[in-house]
Coordinates of C-alpha atoms in Angstrom, one line a residue:
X27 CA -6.6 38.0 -25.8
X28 CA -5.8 34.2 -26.4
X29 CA -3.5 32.1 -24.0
X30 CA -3.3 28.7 -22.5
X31 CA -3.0 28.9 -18.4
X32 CA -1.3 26.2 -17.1
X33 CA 0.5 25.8 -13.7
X34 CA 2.2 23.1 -11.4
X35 CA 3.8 21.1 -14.0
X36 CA 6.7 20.1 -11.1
X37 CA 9.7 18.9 -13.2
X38 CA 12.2 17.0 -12.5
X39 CA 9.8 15.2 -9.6
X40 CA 12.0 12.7 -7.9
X41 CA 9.5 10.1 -7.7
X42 CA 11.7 8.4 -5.1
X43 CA 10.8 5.2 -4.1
X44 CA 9.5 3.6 -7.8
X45 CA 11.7 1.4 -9.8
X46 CA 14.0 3.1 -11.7
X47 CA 12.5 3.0 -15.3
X48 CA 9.3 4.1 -14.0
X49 CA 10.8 6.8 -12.5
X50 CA 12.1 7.5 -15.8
X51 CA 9.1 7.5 -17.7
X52 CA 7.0 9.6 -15.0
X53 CA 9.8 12.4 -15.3
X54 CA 10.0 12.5 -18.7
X55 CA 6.0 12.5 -19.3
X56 CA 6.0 15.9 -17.9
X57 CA 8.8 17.0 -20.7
X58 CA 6.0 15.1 -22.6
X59 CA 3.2 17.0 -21.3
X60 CA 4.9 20.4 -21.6
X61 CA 5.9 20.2 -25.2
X62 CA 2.5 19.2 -26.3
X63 CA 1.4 22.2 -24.6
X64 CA 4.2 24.3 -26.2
X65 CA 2.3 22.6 -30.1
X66 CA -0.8 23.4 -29.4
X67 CA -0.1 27.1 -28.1
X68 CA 1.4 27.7 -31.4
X69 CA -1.2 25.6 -33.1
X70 CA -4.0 27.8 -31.7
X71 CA -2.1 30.8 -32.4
X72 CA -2.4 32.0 -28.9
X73 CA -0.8 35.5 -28.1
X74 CA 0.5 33.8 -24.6
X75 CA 1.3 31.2 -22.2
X76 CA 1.0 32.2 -18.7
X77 CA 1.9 29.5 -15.7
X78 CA 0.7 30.2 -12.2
X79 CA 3.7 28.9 -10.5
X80 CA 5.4 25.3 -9.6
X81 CA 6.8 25.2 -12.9
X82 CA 9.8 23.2 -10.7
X83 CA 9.5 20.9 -8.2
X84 CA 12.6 22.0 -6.2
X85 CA 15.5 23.7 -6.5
X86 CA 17.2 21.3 -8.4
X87 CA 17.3 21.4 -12.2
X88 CA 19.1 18.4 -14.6
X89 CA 21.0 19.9 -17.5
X90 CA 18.7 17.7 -19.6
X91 CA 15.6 19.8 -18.2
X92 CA 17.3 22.6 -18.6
X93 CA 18.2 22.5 -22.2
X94 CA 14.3 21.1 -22.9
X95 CA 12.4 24.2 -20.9
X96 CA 15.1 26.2 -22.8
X97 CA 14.1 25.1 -26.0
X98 CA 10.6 24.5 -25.9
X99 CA 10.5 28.2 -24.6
X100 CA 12.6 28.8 -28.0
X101 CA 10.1 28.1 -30.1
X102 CA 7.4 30.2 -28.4
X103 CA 9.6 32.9 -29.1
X104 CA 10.2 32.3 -32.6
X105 CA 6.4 33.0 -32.7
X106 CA 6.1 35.7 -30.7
X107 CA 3.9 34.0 -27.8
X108 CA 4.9 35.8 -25.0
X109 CA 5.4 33.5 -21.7
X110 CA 4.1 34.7 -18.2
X111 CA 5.6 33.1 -15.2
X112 CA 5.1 33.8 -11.5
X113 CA 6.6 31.5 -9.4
X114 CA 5.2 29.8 -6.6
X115 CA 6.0 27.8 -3.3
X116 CA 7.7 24.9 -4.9
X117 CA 10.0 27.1 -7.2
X118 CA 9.8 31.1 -5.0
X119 CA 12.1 33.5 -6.8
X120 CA 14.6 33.4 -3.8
X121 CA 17.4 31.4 -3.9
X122 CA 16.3 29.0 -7.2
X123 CA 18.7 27.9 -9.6
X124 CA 16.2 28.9 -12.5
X125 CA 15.7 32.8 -11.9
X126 CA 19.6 32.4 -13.6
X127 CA 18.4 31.4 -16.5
X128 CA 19.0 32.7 -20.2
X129 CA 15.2 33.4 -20.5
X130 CA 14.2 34.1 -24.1
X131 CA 12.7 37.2 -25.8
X132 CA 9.5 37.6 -24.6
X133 CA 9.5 35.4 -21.4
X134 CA 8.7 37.2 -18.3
X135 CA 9.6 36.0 -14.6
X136 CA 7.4 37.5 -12.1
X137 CA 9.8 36.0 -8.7
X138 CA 8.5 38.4 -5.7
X139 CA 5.1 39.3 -4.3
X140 CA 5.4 42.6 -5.9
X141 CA 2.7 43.0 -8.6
X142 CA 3.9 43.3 -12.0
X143 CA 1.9 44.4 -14.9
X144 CA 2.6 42.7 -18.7
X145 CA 1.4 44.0 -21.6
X146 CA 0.5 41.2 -23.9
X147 CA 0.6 41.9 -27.4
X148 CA -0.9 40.0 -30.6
X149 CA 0.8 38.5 -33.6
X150 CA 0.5 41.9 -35.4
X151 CA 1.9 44.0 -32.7
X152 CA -1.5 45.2 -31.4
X153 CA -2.1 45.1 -27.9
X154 CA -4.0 42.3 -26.5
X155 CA -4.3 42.7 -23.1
X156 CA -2.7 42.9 -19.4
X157 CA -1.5 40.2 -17.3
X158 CA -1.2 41.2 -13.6
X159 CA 0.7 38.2 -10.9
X160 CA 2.9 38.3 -8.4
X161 CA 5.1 35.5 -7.6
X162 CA 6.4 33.8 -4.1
X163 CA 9.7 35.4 -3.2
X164 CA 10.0 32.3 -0.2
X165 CA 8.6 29.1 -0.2
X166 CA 6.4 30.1 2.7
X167 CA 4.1 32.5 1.9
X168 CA 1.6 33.5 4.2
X169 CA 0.1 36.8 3.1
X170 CA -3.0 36.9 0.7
X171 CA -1.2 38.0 -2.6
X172 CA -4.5 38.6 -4.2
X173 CA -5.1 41.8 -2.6
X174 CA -1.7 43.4 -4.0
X175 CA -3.1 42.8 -7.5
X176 CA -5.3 45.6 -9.3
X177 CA -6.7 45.7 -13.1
X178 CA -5.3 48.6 -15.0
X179 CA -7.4 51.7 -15.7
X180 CA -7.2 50.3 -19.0
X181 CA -10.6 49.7 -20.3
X182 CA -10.2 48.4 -23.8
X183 CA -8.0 45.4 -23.2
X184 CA -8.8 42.5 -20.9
X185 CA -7.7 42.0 -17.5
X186 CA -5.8 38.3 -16.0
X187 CA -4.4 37.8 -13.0
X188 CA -1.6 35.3 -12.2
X189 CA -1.1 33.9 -9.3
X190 CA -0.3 30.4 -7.2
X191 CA -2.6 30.5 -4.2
X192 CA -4.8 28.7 -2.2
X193 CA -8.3 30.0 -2.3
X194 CA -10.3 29.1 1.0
X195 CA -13.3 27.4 0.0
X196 CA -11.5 25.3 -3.4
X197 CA -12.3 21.7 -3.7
X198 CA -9.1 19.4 -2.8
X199 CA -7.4 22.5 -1.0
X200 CA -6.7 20.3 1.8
X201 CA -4.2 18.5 0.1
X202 CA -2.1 21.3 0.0
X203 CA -0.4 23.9 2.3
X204 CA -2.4 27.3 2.7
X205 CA 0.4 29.4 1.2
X206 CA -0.3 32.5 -0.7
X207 CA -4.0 32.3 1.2
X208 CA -6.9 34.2 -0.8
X209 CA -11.0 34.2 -0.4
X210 CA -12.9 33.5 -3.7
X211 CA -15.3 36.8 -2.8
X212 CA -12.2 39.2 -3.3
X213 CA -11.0 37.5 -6.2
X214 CA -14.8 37.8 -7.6
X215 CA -14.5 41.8 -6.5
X216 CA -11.2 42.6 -8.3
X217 CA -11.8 43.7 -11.2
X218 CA -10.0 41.1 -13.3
X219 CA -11.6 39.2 -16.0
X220 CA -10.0 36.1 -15.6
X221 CA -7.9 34.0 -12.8
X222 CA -5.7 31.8 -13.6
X223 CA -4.9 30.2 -10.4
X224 CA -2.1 27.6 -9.1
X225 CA -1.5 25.5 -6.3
X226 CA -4.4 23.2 -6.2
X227 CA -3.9 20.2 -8.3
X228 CA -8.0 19.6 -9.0
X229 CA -8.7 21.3 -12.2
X230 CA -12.2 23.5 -10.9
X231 CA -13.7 26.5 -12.0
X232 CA -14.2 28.2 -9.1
X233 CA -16.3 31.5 -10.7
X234 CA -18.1 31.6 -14.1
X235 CA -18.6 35.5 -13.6
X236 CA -15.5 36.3 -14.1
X237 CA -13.6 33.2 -14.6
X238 CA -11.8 31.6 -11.9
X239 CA -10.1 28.8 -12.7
X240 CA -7.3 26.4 -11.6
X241 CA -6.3 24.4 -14.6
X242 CA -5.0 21.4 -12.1
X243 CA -1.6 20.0 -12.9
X244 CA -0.1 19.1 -16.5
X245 CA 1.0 15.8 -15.2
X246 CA -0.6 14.0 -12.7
X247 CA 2.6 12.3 -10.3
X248 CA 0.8 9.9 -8.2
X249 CA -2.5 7.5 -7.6
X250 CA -4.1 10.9 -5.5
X251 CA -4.0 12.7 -9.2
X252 CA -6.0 10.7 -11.7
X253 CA -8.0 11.6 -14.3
X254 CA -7.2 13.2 -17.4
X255 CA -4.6 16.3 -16.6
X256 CA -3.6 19.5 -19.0
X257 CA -4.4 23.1 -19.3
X258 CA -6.9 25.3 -20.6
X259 CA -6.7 27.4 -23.5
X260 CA -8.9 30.9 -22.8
X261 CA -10.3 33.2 -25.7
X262 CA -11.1 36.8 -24.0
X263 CA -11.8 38.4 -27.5
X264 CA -15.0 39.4 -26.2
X265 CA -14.0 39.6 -22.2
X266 CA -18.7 39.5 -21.6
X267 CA -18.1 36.1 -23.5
X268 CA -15.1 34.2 -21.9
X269 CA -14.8 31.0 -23.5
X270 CA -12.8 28.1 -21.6
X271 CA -11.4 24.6 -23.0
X272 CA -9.9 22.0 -21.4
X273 CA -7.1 20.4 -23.5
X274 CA -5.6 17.2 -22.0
X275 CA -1.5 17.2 -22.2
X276 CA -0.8 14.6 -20.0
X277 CA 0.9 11.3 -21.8
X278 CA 0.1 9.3 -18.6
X279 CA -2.9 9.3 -16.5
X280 CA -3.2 7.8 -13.4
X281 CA -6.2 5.6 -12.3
X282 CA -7.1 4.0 -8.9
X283 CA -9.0 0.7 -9.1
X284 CA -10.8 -0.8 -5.9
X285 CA -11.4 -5.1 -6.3
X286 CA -13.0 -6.5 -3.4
X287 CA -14.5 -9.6 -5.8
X288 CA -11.5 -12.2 -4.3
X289 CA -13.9 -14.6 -2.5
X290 CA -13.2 -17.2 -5.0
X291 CA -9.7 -16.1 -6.0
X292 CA -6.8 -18.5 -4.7
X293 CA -4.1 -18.3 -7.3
X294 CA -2.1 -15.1 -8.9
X295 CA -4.2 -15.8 -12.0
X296 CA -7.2 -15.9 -10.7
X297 CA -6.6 -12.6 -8.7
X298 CA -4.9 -11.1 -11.6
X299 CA -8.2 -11.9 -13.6
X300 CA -10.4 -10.3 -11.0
X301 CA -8.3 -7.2 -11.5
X302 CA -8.4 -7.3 -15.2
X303 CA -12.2 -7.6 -15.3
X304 CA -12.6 -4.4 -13.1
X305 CA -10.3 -2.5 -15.4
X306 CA -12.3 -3.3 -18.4
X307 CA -15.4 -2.2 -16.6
X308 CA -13.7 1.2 -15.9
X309 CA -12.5 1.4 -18.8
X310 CA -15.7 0.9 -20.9
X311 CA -17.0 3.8 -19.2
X312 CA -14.0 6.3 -19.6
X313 CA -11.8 4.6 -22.4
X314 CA -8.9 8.1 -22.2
X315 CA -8.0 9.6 -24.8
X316 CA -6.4 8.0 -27.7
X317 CA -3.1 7.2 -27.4
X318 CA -3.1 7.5 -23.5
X319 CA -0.6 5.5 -21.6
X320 CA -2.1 4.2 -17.7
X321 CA -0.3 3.8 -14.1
X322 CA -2.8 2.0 -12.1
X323 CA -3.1 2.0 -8.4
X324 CA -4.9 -1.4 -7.5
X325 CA -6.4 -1.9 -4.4
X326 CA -7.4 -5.3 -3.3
X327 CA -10.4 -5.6 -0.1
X328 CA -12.8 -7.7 0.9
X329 CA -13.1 -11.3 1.9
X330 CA -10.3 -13.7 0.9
X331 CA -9.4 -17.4 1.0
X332 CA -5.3 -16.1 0.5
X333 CA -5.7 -13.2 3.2
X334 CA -2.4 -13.7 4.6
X335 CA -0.7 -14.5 1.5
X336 CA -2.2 -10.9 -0.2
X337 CA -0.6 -8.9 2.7
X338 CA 3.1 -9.9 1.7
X339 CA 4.7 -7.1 0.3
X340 CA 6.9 -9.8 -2.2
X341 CA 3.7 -11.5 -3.3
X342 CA 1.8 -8.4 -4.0
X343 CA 5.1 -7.2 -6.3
X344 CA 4.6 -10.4 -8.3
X345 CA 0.6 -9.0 -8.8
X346 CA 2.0 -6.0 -10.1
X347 CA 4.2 -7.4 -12.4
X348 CA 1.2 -9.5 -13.4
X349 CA -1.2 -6.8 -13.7
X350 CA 1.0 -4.4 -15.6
X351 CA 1.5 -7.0 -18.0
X352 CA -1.7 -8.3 -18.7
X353 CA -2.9 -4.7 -19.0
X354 CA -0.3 -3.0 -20.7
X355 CA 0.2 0.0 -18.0
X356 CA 3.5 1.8 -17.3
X357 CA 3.5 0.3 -13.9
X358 CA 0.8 -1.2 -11.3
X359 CA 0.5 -0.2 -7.4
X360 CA -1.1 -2.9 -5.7
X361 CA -2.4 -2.6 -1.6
X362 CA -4.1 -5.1 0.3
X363 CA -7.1 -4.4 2.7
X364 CA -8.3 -7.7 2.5
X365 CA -8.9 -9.8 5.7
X366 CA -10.6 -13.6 6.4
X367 CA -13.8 -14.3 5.2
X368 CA -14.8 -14.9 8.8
X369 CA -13.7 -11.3 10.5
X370 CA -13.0 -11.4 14.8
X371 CA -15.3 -8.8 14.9
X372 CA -18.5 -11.1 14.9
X373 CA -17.0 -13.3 17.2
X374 CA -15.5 -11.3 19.8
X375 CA -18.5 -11.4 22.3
X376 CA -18.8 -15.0 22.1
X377 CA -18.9 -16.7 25.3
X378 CA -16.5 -19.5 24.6
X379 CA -13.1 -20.7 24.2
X380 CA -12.8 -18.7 21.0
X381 CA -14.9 -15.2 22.4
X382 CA -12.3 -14.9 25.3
X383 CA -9.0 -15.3 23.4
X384 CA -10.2 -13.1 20.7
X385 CA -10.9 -10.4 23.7
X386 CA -7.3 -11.4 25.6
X387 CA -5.5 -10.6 21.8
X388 CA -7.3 -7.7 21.9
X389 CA -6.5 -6.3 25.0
X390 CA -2.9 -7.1 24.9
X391 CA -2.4 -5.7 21.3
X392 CA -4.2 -2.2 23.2
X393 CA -1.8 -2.4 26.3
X394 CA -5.0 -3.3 28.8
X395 CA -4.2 -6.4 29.4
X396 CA -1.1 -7.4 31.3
X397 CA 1.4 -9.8 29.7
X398 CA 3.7 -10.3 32.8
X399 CA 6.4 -11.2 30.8
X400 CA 10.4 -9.8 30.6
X401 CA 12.2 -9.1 27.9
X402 CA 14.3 -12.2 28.5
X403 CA 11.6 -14.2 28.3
X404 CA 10.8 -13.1 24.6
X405 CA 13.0 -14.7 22.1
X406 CA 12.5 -12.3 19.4
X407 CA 12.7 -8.8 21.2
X408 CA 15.1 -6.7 19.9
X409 CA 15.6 -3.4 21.7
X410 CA 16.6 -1.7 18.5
X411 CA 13.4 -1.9 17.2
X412 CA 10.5 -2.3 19.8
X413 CA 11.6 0.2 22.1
X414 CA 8.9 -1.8 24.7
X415 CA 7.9 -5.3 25.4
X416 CA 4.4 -3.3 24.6
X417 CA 5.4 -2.5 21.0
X418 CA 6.8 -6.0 20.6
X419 CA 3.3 -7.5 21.3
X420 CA 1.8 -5.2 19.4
X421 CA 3.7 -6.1 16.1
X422 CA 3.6 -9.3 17.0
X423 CA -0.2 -9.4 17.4
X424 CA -1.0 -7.4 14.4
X425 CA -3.7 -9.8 12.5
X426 CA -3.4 -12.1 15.3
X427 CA -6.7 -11.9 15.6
X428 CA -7.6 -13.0 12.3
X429 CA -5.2 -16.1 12.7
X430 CA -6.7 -17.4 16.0
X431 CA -10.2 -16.9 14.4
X432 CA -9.1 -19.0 11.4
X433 CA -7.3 -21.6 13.3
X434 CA -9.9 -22.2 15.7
X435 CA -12.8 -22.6 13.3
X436 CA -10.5 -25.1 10.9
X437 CA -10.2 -27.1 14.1
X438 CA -13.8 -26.8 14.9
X439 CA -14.7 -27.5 11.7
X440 CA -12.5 -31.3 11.6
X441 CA -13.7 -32.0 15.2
X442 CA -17.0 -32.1 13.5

């Protein structure tokens, strides 16, 4: 048996929050991703395309994603690759607009945690082998699915198991909820000769002998999902000899950048620079695939002259705009951890003018110091939102710190 095992491909993800025509472009790269998937399945002449689950990202579905699954399904039908879905916590078979669906010939929805078995057949009718998942009927599913699946007695043939799950010991299972939980030793113990697993987005194989593998998401959505993302096309014809590819659907990739060279930087082009000269760096070491489109998460640390000017949100939009354009990205997500290139920290236990009002910030910004002062006397309380004259001082205070320090040390510095 020949299929591609992909899972979590989450469309029509809101991305709320992003501009509008990146939103755009982020929902449609995982149409994108999913008809390239769709090519190469009928490309490689694979006898099936089985998807552990996610396929949605909630329960609403656009007429325009709609009509696309629809059709891209279509055409695996036209072939005869046959289409394996159980459904997972994102998309559970109760309640979801897309269990209506006009599926096509040969697509099967497996919606409830009742094991079903699917025959899947090759391009000249023979039988290729079982698929054996069970879906999430809720979008909270506690029990360990795992253990409701069993091979058939069906020894010529091989065995897969479908399913969206969280396996206890998986890389990267902590960014997710422990729905559907399972254990990686029964999984090993079942009898199947392959997993293809869903839930986690970190594409891992978790078991050589047999296979266990999640394939990661088709489409990474944000900075926490870079590298490159897609499925993986599995050849069973001899089930003693698995073999296991990697194929990369993904238009866009996401990529996190850390540039903490700003010591010398004072102006946007001088920072955008710095950011451009890390890219190329990562770049030459992992150029992407050809063709690859980028979304860059940029974040700026270290020591800088323009601290304070780096930490306003407006100024660090004009860096995007910058960045995007100098690199030629979808988009750019710049965040600032940068901070003086004198920190308070290594002059807090002075014994001086500038040692004690560092320590009295401190204190008052933590709530152990007493301020003695009434709301009235604070010109820019607003009960609304400080719900304390102890929250006002500490938003008030945040980086105070760092000003003091800087201000003091100018001043010291001109005395002298």
């Amino acid at each position: 048996m020949r299929f591609i095992h992909i899972a979590d491909v989450h469309l029509d993800t809101a991305f709320a929050g992003r501009p509008d025509t990146l939103r755009s472009r982020l929902r449609h790269a995982s149409l994108e991703a999913l008809e390239r998937c769709v090519s190469t399945a009928l490309a490689e002449k694979a006898d099936a395309l089985l998807i552990a689950g996610d396929l949605f990202d909630g329960p609403y579905l656009s007429f325009e994603t709609e009509r696309f699954l629809l059709g891209q399904l279509g055409r695996l039908a036209d072939a005869g690759v046959q289409v394996v879905y159980a459904t997972g916590n994102h998309d559970p078979g109760t309640g979801h607009r897309a269990t209506g669906l006009d599926w096509p010939d040969g697509f099967t929805l497996i919606a409830r945690g009742d094991p079903l078995t699917v025959p899947v057949h090759g391009r000249a009718g023979e039988l290729a082998g079982h698929v054996t998942g069970a879906g999430h009927a809720t979008a909270h599913e506690t029990g360990d699915l795992s253990r409701r699946l069993t091979p058939t007695p069906d020894a010529r043939v091989p065995q897969v198991a479908l399913l969206h799950t969280q396996v206890a010991t998986a890389a990267a299972r902590q960014a997710h909820r422990p729905y559907a939980p399972s254990t990686l030793e029964h999984l090993r113990g079942a009898g199947f000769h392959y997993w293809a697993l869903g839930h986690v987005h970190l594409r891992q194989e978790l078991s050589g002998d047999p296979p266990v593998h999640y394939c990661g998401n088709l489409q990474g959505r944000s900075p926490r999902e870079t590298g490159p993302k897609g499925g993986l096309l599995v050849d069973l014809g001899d089930p003693a000899r698995p073999v296991v590819e990697f194929l990369e659907f993904a238009p866009v990739r996401w990529e996190k950048l850390a540039v903490s060279t700003l010591a010398g930087a004072t102006t946007l082009d001088e920072v955008a620079a710095e950011v451009v000269r890390a890219w190329d760096e990562a770049r030459a070491a992992d150029p992407g695939s050809e063709g690859t489109e980028w979304m860059i998460a940029v974040e700026l640390a270290g020591p800088s002259p323009i601290w304070r000017q780096l930490r306003e949100p407006r100024e660090l939009e004009t860096i995007e705009d910058e960045v995007a354009g100098r690199l030629g990205t979808v988009g750019a997500e710049v965040r600032a951890r940068v901070h003086p290139p004198v920190r308070p920290d290594e002059h807090v236990e002075r014994r001086d003018v500038l040692g004690e009002t560092l320590r009295l910030c401190r204190g008052v910004a933590a709530g152990r110091e007493e301020s003695g002062l009434a709301e009235i006397d604070l010109a820019g309380y607003d009960p609304e939102r400080d719900a304390t004259v102890g929250d006002y001082l500490r938003r008030l205070l945040a980086g105070g710190g760092e000003e003091i320090l800087e201000r003091m040390l100018e001043s010291g510095a001109r005395a002298e």
